[in-house]
Short mmCIF file of N, CA, C and O in Angstrom, two decimals:
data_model
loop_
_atom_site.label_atom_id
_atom_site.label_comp_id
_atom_site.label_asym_id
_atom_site.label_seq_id
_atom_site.Cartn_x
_atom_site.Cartn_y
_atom_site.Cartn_z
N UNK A 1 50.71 76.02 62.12
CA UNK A 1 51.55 75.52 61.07
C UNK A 1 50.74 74.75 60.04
O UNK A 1 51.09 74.75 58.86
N UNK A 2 49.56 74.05 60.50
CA UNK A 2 48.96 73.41 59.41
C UNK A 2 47.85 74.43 58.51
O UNK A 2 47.53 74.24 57.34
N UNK A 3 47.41 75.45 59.34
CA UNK A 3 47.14 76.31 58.64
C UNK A 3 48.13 76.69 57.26
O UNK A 3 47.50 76.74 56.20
N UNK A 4 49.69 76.98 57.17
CA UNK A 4 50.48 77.71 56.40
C UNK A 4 50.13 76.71 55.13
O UNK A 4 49.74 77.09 54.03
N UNK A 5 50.40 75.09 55.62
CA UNK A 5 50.30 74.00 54.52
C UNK A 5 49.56 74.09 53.71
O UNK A 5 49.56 73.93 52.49
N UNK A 6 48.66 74.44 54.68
CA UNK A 6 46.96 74.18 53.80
C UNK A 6 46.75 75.17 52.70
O UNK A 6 46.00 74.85 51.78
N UNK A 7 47.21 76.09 52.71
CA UNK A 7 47.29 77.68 52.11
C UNK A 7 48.31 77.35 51.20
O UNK A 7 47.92 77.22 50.04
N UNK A 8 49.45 77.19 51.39
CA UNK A 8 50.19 76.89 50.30
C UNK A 8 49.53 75.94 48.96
O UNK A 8 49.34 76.13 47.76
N UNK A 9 49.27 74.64 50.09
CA UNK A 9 48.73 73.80 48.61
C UNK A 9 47.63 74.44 48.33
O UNK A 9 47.86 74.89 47.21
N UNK A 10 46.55 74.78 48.63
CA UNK A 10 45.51 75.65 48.06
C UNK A 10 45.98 76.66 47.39
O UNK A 10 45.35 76.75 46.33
N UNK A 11 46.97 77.67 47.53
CA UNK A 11 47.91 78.48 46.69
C UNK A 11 48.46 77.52 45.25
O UNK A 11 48.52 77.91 44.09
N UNK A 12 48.71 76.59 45.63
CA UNK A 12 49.55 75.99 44.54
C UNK A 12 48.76 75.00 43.48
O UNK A 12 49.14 74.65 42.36
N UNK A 13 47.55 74.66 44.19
CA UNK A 13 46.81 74.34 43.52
C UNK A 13 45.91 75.44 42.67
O UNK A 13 45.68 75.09 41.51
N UNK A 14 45.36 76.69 43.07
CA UNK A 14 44.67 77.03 42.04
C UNK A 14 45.76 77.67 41.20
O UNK A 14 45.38 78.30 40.21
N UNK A 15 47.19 77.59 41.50
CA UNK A 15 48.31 78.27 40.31
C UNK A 15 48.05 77.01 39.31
O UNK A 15 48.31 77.20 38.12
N UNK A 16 47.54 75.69 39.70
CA UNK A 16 48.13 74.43 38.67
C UNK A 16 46.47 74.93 37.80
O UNK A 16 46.33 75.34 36.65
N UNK A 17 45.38 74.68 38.87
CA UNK A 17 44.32 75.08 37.79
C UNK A 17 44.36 76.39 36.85
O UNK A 17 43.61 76.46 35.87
N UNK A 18 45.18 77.35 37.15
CA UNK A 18 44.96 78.41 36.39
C UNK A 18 45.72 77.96 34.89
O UNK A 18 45.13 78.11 33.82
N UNK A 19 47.30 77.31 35.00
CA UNK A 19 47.87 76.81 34.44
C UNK A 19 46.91 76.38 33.55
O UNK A 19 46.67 77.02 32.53
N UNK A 20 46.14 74.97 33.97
CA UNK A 20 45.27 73.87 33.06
C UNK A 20 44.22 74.40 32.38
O UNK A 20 43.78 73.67 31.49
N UNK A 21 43.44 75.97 32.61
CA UNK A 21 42.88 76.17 32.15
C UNK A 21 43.38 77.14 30.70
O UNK A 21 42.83 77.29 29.61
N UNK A 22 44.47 77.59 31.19
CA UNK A 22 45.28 78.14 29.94
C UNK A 22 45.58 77.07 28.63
O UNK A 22 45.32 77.31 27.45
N UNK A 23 46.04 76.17 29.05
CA UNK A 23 46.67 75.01 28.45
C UNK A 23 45.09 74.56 27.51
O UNK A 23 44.94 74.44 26.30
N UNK A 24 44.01 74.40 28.71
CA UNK A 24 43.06 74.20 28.39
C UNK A 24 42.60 74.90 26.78
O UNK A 24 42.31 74.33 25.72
N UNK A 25 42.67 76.27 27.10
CA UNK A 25 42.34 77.59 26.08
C UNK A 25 43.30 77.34 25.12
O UNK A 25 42.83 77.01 24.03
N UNK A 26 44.55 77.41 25.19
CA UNK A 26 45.26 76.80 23.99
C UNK A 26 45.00 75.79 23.10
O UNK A 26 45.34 75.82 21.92
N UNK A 27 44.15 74.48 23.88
CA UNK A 27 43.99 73.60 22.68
C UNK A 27 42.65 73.59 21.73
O UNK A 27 42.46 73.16 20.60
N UNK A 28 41.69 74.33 22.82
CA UNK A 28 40.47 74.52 22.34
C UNK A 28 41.12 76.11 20.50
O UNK A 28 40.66 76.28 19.37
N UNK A 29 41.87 76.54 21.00
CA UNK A 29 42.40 77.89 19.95
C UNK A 29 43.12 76.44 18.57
O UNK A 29 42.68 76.23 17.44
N UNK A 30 44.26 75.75 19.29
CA UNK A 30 44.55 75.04 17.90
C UNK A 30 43.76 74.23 17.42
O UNK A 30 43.96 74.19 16.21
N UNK A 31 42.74 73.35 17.80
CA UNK A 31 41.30 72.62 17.29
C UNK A 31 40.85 73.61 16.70
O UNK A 31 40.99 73.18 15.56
N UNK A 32 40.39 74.65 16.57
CA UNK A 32 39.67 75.68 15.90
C UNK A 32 40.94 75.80 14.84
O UNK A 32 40.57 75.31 13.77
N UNK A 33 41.65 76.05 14.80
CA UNK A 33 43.01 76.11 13.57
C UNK A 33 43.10 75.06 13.15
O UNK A 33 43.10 75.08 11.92
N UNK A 34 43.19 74.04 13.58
CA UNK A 34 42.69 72.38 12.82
C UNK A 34 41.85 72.56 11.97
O UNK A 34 42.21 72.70 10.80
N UNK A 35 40.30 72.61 12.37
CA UNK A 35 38.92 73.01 11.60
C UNK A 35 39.42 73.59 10.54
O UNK A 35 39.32 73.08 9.42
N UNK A 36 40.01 74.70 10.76
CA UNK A 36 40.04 75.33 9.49
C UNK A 36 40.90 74.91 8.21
O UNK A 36 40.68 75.11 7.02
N UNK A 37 42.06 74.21 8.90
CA UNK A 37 43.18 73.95 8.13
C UNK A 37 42.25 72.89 7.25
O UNK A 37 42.09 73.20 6.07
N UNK A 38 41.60 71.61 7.74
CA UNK A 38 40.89 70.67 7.24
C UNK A 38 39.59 71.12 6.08
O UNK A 38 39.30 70.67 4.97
N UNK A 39 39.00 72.22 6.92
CA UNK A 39 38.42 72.93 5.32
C UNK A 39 39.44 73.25 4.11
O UNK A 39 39.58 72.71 3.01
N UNK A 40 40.11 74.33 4.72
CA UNK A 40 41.07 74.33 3.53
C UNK A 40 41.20 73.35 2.84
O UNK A 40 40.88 73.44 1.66
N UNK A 41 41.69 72.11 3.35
CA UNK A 41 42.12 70.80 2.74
C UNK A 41 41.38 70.15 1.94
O UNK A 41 41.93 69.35 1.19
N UNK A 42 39.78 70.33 1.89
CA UNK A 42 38.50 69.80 2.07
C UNK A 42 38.49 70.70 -0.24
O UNK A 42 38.57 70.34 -1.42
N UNK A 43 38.33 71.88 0.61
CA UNK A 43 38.53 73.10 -0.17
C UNK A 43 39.21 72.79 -1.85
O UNK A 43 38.67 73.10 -2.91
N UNK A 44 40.48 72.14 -1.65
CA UNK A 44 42.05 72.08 -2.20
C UNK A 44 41.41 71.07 -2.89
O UNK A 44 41.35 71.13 -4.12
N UNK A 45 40.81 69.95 -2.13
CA UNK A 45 40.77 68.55 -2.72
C UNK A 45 39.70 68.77 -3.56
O UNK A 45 39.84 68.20 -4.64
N UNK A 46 38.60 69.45 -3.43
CA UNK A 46 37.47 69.28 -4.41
C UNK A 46 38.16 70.43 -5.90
O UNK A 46 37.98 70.31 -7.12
N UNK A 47 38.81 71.30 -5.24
CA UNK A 47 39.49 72.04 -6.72
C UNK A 47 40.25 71.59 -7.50
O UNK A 47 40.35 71.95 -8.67
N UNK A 48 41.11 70.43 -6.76
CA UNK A 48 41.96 69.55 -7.64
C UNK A 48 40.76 68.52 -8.41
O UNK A 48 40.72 68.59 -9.63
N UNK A 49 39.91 67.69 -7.78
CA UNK A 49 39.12 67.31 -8.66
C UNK A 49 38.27 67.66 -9.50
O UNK A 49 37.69 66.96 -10.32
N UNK A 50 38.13 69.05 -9.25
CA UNK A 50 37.14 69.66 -10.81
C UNK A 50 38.59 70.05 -12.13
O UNK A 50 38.61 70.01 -13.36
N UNK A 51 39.49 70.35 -11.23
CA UNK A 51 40.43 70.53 -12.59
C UNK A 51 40.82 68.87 -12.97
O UNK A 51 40.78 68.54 -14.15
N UNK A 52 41.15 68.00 -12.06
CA UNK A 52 41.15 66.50 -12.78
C UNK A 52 40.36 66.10 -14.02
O UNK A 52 40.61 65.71 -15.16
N UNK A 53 39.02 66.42 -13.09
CA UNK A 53 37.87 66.69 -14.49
C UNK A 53 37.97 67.32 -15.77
O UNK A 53 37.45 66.90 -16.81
N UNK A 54 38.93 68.71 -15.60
CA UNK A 54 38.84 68.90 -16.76
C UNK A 54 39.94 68.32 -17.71
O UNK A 54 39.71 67.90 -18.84
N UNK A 55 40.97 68.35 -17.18
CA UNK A 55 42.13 67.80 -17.82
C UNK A 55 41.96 66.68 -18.52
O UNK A 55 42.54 66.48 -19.58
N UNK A 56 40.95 65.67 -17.85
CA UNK A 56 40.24 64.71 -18.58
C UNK A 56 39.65 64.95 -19.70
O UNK A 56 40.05 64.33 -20.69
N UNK A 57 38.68 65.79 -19.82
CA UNK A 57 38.25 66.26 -20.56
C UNK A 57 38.59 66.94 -21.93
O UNK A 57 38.07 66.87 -23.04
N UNK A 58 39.93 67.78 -21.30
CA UNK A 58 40.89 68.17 -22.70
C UNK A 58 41.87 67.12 -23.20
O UNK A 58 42.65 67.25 -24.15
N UNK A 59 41.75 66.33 -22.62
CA UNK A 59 42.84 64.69 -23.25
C UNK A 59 41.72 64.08 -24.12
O UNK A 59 42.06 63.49 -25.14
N UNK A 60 39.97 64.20 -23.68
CA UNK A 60 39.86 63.88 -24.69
C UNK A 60 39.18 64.38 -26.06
O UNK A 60 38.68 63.87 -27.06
N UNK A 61 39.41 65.49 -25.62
CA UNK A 61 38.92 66.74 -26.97
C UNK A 61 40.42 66.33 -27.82
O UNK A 61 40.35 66.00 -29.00
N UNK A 62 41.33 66.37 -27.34
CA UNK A 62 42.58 66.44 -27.53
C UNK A 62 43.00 65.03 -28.82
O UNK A 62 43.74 65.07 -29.81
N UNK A 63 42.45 64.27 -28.44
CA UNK A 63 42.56 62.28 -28.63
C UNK A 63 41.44 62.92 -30.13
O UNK A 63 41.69 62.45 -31.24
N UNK A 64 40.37 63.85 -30.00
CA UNK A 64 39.31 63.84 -30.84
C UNK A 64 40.01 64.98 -32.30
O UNK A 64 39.76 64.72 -33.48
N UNK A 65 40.65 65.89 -31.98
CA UNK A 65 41.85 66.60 -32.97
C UNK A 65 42.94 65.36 -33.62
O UNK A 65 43.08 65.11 -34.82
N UNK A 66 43.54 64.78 -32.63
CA UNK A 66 44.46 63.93 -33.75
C UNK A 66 44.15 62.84 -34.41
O UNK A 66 44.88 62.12 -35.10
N UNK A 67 42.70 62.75 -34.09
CA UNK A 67 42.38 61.72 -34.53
C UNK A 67 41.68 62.54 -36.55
O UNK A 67 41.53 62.22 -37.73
N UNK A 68 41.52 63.67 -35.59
CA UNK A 68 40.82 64.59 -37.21
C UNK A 68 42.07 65.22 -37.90
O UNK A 68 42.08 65.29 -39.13
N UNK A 69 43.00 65.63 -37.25
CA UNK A 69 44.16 65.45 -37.95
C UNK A 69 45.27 64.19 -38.94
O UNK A 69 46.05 64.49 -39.84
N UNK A 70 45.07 63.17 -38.55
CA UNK A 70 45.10 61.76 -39.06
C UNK A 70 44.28 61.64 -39.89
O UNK A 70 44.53 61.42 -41.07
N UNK A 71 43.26 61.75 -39.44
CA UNK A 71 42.27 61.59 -41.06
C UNK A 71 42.61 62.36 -42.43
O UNK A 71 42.77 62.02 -43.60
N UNK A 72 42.66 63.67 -41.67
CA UNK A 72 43.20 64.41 -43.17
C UNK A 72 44.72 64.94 -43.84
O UNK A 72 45.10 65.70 -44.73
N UNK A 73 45.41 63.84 -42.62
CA UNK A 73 46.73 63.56 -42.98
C UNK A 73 46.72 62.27 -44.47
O UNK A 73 47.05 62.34 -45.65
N UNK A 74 46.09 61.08 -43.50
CA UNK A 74 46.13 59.56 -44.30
C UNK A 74 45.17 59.74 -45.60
O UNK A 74 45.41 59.37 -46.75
N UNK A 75 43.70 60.60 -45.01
CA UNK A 75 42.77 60.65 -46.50
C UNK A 75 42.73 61.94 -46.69
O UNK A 75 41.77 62.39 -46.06
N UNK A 76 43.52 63.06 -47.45
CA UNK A 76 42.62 64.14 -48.03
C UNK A 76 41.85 64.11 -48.56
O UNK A 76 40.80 64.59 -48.12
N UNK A 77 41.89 63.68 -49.50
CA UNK A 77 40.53 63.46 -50.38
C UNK A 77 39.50 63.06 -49.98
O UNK A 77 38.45 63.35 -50.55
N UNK A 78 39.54 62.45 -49.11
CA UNK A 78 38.34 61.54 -48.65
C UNK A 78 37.66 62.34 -47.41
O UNK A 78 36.44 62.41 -47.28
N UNK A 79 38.71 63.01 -46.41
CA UNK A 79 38.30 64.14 -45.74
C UNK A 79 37.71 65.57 -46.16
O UNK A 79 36.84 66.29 -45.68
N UNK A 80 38.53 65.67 -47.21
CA UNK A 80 37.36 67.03 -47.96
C UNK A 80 36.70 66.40 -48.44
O UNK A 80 35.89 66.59 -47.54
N UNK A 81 36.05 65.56 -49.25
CA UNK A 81 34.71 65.09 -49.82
C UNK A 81 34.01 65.18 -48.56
O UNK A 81 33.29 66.17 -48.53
N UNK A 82 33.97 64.51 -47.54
CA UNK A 82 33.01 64.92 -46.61
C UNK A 82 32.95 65.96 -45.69
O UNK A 82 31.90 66.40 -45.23
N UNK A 83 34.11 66.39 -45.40
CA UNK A 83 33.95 67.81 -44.58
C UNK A 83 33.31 68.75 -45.63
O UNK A 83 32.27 69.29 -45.27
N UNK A 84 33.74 69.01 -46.81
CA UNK A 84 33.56 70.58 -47.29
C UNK A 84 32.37 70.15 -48.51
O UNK A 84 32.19 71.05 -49.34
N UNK A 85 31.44 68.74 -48.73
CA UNK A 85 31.21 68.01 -49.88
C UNK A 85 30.03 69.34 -50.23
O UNK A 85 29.74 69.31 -51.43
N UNK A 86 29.37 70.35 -49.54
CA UNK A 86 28.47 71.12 -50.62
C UNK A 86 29.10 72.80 -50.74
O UNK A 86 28.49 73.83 -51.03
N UNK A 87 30.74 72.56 -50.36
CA UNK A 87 31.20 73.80 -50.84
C UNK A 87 31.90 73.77 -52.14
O UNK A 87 32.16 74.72 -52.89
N UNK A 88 32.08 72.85 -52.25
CA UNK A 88 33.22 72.92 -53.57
C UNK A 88 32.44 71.94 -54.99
O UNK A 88 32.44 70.71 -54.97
N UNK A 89 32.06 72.44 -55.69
CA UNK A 89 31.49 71.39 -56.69
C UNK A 89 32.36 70.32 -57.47
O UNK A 89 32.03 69.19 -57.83
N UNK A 90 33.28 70.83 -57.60
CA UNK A 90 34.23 69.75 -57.82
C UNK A 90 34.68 68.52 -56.96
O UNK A 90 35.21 67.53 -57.48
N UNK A 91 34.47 68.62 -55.80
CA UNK A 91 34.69 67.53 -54.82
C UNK A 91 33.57 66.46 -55.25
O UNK A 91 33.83 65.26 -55.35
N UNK A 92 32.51 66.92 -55.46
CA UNK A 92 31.24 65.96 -55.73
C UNK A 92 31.36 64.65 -56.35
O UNK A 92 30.36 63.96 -56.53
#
């Protein structure tokens, strides 16, 4: 009879290790899907900051138009004398 015991839990134990090593294999599979997800993320974040960059960049090309638009809103004259001053002889 202690033979049957012994066999059972030895039965039932390598069913729990087979179990743990599955379980095992599963987490080692979603850590590897982690990794990747976190590149991705890694990925996302540096593309959002080169376009941050640029958007910056066209706000201030952008700031540099109305500001040349204003000028030759408030001064024409004074903006064509120096923008166009050796095309037109009359501006002179």
């Amino acid at each position: 009879m202690g033979n049957g015991i012994n066999l059972a839990a030895h039965q039932l134990t390598m069913a729990l290790l087979v179990d743990t090593m599955a379980l095992l294999s599963d987490t080692m599979a979603l850590s590897v899907d982690t990794m990747a997800l976190l590149s991705d993320t890694m990925a996302l974040s540096v593309d959002t900051m080169a376009l941050s960059s640029d958007t910056m960049a066209l706000s201030v090309d952008t700031m540099a138009l109305q500001y040349i638009a204003f000028r030759c809103e408030a001064f024409p004259q004074a903006s064509r004398k120096k923008t166009f001053k050796g095309s037109d002889p009359r501006l002179l």
